[in-house]
Coordinates of C-alpha atoms in Angstrom, one line a residue:
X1 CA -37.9 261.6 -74.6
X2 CA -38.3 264.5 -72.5
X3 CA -36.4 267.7 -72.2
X4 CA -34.8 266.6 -68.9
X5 CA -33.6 263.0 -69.9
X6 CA -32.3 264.7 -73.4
X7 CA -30.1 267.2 -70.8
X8 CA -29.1 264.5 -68.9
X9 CA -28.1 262.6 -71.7
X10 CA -25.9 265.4 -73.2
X11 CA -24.5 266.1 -69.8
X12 CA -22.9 262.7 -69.4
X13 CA -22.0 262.2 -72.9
X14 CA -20.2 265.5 -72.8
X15 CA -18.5 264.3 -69.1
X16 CA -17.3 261.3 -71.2
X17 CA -15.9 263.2 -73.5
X18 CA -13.9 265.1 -71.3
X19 CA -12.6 262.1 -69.7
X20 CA -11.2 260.6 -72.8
X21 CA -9.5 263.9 -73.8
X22 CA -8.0 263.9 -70.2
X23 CA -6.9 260.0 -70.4
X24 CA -5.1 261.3 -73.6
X25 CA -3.5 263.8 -72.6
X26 CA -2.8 262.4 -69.3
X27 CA -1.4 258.9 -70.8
X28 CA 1.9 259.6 -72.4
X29 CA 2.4 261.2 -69.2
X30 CA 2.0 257.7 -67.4
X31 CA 4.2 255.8 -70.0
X32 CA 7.7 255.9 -69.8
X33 CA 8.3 255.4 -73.5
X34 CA 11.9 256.2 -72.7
X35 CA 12.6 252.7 -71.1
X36 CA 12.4 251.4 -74.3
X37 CA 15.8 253.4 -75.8
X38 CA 17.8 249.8 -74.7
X39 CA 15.5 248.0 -76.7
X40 CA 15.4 249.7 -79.3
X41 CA 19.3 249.9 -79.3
X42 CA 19.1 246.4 -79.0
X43 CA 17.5 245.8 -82.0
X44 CA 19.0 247.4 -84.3
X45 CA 22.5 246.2 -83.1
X46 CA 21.4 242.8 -83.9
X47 CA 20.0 243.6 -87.1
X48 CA 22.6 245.5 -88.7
X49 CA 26.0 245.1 -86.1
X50 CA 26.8 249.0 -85.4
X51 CA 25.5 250.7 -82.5
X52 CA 22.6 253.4 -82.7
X53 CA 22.8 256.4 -79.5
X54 CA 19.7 258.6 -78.5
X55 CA 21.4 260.8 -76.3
X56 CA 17.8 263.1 -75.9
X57 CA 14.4 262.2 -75.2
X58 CA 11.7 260.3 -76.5
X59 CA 8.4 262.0 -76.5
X60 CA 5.2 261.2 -77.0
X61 CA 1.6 262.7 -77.7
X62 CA -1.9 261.8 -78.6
X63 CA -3.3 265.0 -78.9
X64 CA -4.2 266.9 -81.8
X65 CA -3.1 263.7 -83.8
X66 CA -0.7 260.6 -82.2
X67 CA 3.1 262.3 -82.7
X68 CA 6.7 260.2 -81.2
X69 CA 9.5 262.4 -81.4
X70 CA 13.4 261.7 -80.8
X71 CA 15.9 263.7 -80.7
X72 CA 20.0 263.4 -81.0
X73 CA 19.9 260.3 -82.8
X74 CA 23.7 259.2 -83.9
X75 CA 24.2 256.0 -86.2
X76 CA 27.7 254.3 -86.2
X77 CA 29.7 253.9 -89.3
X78 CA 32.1 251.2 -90.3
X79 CA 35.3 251.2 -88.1
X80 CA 38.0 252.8 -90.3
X81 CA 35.0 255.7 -92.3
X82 CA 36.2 258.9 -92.9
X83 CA 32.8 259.6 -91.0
X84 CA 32.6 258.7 -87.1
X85 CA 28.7 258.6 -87.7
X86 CA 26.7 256.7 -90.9
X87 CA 23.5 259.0 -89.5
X88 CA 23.3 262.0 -87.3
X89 CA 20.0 263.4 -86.8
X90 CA 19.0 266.3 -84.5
X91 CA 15.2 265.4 -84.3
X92 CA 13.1 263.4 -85.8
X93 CA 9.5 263.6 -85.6
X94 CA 6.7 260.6 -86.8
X95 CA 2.9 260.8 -87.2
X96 CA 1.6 257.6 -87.4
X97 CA -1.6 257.6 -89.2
X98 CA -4.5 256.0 -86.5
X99 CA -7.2 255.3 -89.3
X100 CA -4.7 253.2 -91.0
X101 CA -3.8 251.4 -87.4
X102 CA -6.9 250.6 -86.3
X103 CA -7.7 249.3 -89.4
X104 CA -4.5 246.8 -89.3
X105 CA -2.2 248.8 -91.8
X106 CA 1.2 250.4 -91.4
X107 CA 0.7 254.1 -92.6
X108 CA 2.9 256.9 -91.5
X109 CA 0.9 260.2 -92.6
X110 CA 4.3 262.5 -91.6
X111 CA 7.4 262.3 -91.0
X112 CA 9.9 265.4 -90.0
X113 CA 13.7 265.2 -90.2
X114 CA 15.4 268.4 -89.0
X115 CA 18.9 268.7 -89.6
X116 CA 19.9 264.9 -91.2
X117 CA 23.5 264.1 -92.0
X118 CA 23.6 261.0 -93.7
X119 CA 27.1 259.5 -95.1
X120 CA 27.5 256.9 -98.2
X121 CA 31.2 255.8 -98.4
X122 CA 32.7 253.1 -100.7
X123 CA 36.4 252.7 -99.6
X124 CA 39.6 251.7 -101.9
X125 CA 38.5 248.1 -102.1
X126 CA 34.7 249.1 -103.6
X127 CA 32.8 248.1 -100.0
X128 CA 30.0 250.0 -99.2
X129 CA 29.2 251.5 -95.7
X130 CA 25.8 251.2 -96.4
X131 CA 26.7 246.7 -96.3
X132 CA 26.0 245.6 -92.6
X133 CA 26.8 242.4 -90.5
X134 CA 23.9 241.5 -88.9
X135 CA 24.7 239.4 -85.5
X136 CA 24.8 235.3 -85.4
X137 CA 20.9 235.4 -83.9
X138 CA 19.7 238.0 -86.6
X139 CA 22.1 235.8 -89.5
X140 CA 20.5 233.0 -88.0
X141 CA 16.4 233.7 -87.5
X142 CA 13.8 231.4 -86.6
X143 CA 11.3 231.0 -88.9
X144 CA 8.6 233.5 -89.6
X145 CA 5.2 233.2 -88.5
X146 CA 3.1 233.0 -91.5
X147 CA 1.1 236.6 -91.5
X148 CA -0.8 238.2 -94.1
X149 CA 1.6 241.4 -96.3
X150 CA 0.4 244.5 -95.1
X151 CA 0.6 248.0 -97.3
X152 CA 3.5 250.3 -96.4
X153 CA 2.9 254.1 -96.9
X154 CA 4.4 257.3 -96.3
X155 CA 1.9 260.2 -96.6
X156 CA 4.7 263.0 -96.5
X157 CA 8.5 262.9 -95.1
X158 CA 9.8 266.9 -94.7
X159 CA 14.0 267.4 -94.2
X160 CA 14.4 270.4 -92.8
X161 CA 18.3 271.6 -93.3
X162 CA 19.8 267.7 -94.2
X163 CA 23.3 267.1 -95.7
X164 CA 23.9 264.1 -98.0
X165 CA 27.6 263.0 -98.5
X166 CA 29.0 260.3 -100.6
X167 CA 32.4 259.4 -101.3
X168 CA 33.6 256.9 -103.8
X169 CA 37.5 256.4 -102.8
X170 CA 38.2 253.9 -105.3
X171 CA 36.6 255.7 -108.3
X172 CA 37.5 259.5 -106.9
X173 CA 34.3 260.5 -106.9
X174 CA 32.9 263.1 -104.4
X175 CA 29.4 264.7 -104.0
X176 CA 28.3 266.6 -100.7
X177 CA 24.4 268.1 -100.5
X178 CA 23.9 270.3 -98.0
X179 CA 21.3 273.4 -97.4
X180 CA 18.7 270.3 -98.4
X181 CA 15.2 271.2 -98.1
X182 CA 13.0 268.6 -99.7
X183 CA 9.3 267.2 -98.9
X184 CA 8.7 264.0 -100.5
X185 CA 5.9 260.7 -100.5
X186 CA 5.4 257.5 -100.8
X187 CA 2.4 256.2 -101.3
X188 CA 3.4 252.3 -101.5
X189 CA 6.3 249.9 -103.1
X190 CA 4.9 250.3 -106.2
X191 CA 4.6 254.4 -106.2
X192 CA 2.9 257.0 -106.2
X193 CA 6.1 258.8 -105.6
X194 CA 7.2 262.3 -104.8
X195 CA 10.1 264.8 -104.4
X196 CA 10.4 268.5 -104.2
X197 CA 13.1 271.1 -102.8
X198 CA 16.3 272.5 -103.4
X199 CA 19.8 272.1 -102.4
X200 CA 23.6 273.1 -102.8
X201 CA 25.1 270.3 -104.4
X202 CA 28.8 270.7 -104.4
X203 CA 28.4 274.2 -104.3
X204 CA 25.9 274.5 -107.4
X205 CA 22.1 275.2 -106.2
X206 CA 19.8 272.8 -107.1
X207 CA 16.3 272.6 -107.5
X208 CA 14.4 269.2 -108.3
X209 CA 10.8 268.3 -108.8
X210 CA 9.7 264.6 -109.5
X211 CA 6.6 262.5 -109.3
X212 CA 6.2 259.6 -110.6
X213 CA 2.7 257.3 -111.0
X214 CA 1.7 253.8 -109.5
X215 CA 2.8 251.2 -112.0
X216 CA 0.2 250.7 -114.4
X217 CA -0.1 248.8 -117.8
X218 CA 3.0 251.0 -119.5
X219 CA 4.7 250.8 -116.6
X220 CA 5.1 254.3 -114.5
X221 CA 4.1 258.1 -115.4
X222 CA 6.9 260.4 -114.4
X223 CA 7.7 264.4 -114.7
X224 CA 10.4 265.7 -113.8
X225 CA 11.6 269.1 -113.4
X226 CA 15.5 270.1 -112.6
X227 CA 16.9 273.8 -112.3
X228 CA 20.9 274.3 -111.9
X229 CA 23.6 276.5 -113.8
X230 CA 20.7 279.1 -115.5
X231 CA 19.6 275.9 -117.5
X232 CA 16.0 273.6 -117.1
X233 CA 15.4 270.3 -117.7
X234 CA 12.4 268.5 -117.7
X235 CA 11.0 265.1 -118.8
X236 CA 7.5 263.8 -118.8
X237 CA 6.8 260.4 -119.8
X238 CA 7.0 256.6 -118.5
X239 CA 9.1 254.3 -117.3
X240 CA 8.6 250.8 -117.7
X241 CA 10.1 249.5 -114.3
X242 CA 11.8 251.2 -111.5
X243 CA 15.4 250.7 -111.5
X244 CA 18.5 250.7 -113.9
X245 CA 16.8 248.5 -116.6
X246 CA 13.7 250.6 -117.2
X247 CA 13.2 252.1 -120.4
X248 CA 11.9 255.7 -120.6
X249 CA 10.0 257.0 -123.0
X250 CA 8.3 260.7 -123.1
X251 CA 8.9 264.0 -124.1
X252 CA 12.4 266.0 -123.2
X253 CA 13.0 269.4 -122.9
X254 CA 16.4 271.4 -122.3
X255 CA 17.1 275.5 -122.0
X256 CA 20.2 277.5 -120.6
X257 CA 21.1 280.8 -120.9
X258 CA 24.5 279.3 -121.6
X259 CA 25.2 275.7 -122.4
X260 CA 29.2 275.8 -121.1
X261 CA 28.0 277.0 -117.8
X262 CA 24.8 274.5 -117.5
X263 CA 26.8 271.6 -118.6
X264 CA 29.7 272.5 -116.1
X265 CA 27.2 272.4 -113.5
X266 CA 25.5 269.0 -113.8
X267 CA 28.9 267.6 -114.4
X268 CA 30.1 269.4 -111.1
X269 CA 26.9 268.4 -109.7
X270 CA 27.8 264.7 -110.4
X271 CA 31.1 264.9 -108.6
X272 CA 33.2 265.0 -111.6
X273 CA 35.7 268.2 -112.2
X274 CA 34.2 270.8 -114.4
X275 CA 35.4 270.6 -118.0
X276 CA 36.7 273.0 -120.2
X277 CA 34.6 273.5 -123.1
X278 CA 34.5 275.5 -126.4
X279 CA 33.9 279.1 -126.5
X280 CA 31.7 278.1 -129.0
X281 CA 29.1 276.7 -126.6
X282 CA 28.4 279.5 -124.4
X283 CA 25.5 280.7 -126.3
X284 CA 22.3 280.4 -125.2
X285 CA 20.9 276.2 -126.2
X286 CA 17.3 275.0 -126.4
X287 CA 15.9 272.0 -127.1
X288 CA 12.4 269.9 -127.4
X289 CA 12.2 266.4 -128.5
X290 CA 11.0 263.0 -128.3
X291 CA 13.3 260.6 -126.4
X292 CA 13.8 257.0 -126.0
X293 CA 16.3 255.6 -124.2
X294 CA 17.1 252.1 -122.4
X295 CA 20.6 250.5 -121.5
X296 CA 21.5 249.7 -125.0
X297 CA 19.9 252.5 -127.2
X298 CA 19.0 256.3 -127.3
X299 CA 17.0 257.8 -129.8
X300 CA 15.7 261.7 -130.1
X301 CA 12.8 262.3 -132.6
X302 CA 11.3 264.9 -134.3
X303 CA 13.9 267.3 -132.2
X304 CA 14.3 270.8 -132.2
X305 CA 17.0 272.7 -131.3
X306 CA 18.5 276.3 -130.8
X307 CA 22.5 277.1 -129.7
X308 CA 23.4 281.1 -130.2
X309 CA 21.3 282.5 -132.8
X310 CA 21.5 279.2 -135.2
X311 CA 18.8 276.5 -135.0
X312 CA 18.0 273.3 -136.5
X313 CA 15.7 269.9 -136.2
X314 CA 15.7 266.4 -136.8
X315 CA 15.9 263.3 -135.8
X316 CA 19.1 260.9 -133.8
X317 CA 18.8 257.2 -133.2
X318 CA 21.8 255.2 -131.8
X319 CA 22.0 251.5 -130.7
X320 CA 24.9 250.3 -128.8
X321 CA 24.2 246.2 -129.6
X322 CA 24.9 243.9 -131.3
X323 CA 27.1 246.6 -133.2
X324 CA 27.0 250.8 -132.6
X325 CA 24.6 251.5 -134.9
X326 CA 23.7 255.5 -135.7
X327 CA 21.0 256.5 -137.9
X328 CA 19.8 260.6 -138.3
X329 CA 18.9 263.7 -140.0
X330 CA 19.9 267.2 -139.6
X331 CA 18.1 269.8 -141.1
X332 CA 19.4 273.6 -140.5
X333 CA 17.7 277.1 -142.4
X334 CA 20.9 278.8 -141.9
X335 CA 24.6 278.8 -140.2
X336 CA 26.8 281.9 -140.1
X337 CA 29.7 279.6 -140.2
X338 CA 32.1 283.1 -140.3
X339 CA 30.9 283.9 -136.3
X340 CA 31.7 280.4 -135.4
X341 CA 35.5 280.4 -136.3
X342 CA 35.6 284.1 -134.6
X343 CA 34.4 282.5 -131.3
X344 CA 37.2 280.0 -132.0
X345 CA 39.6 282.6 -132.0
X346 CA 38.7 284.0 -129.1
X347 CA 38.7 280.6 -126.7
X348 CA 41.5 281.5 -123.9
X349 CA 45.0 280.2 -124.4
X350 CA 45.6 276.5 -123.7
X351 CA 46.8 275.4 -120.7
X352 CA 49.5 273.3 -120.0
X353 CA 48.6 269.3 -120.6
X354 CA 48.2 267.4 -117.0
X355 CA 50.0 264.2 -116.6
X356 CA 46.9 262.2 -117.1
X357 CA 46.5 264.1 -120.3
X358 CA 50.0 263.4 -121.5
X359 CA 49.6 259.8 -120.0
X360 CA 46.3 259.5 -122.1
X361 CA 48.7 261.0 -125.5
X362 CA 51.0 258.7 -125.3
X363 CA 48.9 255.6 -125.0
X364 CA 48.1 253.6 -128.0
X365 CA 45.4 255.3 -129.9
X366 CA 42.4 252.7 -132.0
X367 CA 42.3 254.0 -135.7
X368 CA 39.8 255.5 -137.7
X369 CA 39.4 252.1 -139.6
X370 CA 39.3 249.8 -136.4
X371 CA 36.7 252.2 -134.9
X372 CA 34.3 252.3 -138.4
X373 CA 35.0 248.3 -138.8
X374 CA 32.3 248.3 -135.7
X375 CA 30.3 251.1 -137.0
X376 CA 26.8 251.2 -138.9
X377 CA 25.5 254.5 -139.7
X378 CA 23.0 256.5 -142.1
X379 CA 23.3 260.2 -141.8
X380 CA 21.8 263.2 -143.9
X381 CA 22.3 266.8 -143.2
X382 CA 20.9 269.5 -144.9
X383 CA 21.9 273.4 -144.6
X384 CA 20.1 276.1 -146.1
X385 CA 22.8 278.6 -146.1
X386 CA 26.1 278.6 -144.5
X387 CA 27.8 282.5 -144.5
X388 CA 31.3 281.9 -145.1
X389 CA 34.2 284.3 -146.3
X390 CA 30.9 286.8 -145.6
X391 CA 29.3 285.1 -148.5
X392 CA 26.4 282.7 -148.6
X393 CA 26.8 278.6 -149.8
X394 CA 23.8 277.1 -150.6
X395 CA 21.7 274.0 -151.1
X396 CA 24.1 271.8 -148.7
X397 CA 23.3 268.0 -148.3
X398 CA 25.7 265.5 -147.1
X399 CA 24.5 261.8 -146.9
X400 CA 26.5 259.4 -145.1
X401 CA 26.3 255.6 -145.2
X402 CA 28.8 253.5 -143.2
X403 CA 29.1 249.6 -142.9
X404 CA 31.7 247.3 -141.6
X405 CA 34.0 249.7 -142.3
X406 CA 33.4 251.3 -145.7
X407 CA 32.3 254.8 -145.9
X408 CA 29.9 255.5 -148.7
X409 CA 28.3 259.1 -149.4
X410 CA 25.3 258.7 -151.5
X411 CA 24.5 262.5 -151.9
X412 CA 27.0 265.6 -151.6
X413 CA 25.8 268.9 -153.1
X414 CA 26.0 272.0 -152.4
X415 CA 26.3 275.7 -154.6
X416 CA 29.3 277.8 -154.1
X417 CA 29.6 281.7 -154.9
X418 CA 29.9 282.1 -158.6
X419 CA 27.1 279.7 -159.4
X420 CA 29.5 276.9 -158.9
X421 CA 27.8 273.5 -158.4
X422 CA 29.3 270.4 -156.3
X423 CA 27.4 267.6 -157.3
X424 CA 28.8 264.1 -156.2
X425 CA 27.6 260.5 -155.4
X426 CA 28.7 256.9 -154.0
X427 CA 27.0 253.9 -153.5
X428 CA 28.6 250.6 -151.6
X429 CA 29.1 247.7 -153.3
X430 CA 30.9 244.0 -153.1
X431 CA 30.1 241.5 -150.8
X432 CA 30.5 241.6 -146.7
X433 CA 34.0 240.3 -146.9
X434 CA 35.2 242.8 -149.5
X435 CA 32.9 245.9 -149.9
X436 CA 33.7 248.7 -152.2
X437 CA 32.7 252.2 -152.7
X438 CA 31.2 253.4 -156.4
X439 CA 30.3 256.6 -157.7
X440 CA 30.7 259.7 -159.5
X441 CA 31.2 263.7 -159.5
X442 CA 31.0 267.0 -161.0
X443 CA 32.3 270.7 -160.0
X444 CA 30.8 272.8 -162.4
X445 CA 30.6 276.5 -162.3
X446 CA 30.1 279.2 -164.9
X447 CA 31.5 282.2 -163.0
X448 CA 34.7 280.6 -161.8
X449 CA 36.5 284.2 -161.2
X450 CA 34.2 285.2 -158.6
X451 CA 34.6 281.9 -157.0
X452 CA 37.7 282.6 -157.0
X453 CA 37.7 285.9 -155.6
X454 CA 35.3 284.3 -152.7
X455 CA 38.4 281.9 -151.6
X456 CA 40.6 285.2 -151.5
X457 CA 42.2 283.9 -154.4
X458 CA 44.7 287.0 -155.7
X459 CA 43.5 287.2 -159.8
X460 CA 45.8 290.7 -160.5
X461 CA 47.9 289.2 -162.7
X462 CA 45.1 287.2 -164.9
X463 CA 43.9 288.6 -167.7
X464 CA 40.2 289.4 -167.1
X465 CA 39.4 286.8 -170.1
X466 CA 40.6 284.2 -168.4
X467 CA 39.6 281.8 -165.8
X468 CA 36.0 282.6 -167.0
X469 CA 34.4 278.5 -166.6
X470 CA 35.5 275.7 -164.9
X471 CA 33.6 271.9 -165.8
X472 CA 35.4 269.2 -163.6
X473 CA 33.4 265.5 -164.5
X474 CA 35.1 261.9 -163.1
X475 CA 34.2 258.7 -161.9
X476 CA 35.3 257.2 -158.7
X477 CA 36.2 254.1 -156.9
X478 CA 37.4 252.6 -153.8
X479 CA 38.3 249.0 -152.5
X480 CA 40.6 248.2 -149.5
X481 CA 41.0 252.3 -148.6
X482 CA 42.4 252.6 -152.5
X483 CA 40.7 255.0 -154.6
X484 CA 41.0 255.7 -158.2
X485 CA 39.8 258.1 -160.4
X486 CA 38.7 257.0 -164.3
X487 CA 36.6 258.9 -167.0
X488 CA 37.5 262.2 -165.7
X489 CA 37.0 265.5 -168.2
X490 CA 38.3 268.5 -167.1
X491 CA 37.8 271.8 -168.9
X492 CA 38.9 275.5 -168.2
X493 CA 37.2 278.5 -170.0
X494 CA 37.1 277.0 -173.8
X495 CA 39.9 274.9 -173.6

């Protein structure tokens, strides 16, 4: 090929060029893709009975990359909403992807919302706004065509400024989301998914990252990440379906600089009035743990957690069917027990009960013994050292072993200033019909004037020589919520 044909060549491949960009950009200019706004009108008034206004343009590009955009786009709500408008959106912006077109698939690589107001209402009688009537021809449709599924994808959706508000009139619930700025993806029905941003949530700010996998053979991978009120949480794991049945599994991790403040805000965040809680509280909480939890069980292993400057680990299982069940261990070094009841005293005064409170106090109230006749539980805790009375206890274990209403505790022990020594121990016995409750005790100690001293026990009028030793040994039993005590030996000093 010679020199000249190869220029010729270039010439007119480059002229073609240049006509194709011109055709493209010259094209939208050629369709009036605003004569379809009745149809598209049309539609979706048969397909969901509420009528949809575009009161500005629809515009449309080919160049860099295909781009429709529509702006002032109002949905109705239901006659007789709070809310005029279900949907009001100043612009919305779509990128279809033309790979994925050409290739027969529906992919949308970007889509741009700026300014959304979307509004989810459930009136008095527990209807949803988000329910529509569909017209007789769309309740009524011919049958489908038979066509082969096609993937659905969203490569990236960006709302720029939204508001989110939902209103639950018959439960008094109410949740408004505004200053939202999220991007988030979708990479089919089955995930990839994606969400990032922040947002005032009923006044608290809120920042949320989640992804979670394509379904695999455990089901989903999922990490989430959620800032509000000073505190964190995060989760990374899997969930075994998407929706409210799925179990999750994974690793769970919680910080605040102050629980009272970071619970307050997720329970203000849920639309719920904050709640008063416990001075006690407001010290800064960790925790780290493995979680399991499903509709009908929760369980936290191998946990570790921090609240002020006291600490602890262990494990919590709990199983709602076919009877509450609880089963854990609490193990914790140390607990200044005398800065606890100091930060009791300080809580603020209590204000005056509200009528549902009274309302609540004067409705019937289930006993102890009705709510342990449905209760199964195995609990041990163990404390190093709790200051009390500025004085250290030691050695504490409780053990805790509950069924069908009888309350067993296989292990209490713990060493009291003075060298005194709680030692005691039950066991249950008897049948399911008619347990029982078996053991024994001892409260021994060899220096019973200090212990003394250490309950603030005045001993001015005592002789010194006396109330040297205390030994306190019995037997115990307990059928029907009767107890009795046999075999018991008491002795003071040498008598």
């Amino acid at each position: 090929m010679t020199s000249t044909t190869r220029k010729r060549l270039l010439i007119g491949g480059g002229g073609i060029v240049a006509l194709l960009v011109v055709a493209l950009v010259a094209l939208p200019a050629l369709i009036d893709v605003n004569s379809y706004k009745p149809l598209i009108v049309s539609q979706v008034k048969t397909a969901t009975g509420r009528d949809l206004v575009i009161d500005g343009p629809i515009s449309l590009s080919l160049l860099p990359t295909p781009t429709v955009s529509v702006t002032g786009v109002k949905f109705f709500n239901v006659p007789g909403s709070k809310n005029a408008n279900m949907v009001e959106v100043k612009s919305v912006t779509v990128k279809p992807s033309l790979l994925a077109l050409l290739g027969g698939n529906i992919e949308v690589s970007e889509v741009t919302l700026v300014e959304p107001k979307i509004v989810l209402e459930i009136n008095a009688e527990g209807k949803p706004n988000w329910e529509f009537a569909p017209s007789v021809a769309e309740a009524k449709p011919a049958a489908p065509k038979p066509s082969s599924p096609r993937p659905l994808s969203l490569g990236r959706l960006t709302i720029d400024n939204g508001t989110l508000v939902f209103s639950d009139s018959k439960a008094g619930l109410s949740v408004v989301a505004d200053k939202a700025n999220f991007t988030a993806s979708v990479g089919s029905i089955d995930g990839p998914y994606s969400l990032a941003g922040d947002a005032s949530i009923n006044g608290a700010p809120l920042r949320l990252d989640l992804a979670v996998g394509a379904r695999g053979a455990n089901g989903h991978t999922a990490d989430l990440a959620l800032q509000a009120g000073g505190g964190k949480l995060g989760f990374k794991g899997t969930l075994s379906e998407l929706g409210a049945a799925a179990k999750i599994s994974g690793m769970a991790s919680a910080s605040a600089e102050s629980l009272t403040t970071f619970v307050g805000t997720l329970v203000k965040l849920a639309g719920q009035p904050e709640p008063v809680l416990p001075a006690l509280l407001a010290g800064k909480f960790s925790f780290d743990g493995a979680v399991d939890v499903s509709q009908t069980a929760f369980a936290a292993r191998d946990f570790k957690l921090a609240l002020g400057q006291d600490s602890g680990s262990g494990s919590l299982s709990v199983a709602l069917k076919p009877k509450l069940g609880v089963e854990g261990k609490l193990a914790v070094p140390k607990l200044d027990l005398d800065r606890w009841l100091v930060t009791l005293q300080q809580t603020s005064p209590a204000a005056a009960p509200s009528a549902s409170t009274a309302a609540a106090a004067s409705a019937p109230v289930a006993t102890s013994q009705n709510f342990l006749s449905d209760l199964n539980a195995k609990v041990a805790i163990e404390v190093g050292e709790v200051i009390y009375n500025k004085q250290p206890v030691r050695n504490i274990v409780l053990e805790i072993d509950a069924k069908d209403g009888t309350v067993a505790v296989p292990k209490l022990a713990a060493t009291l200033p003075g060298d005194m020594v709680l030692q005691a121990q039950s066991t249950l016995t008897g049948d399911a019909a008619r347990p029982g409750v078996t053991g024994q005790f001892s409260l021994v100690g060899p220096k019973l004037r200090e212990t003394l001293s250490w309950l603030a026990v005045d001993l001015s009028s005592v002789p010194p020589s006396k109330l040297q030793k205390l030994s306190l040994r019995g037997r115990m039993s307990s059928t029907g919520g009767n107890v009795q005590v046999s075999d018991a030996v008491f002795e003071l000093d040498d008598l």
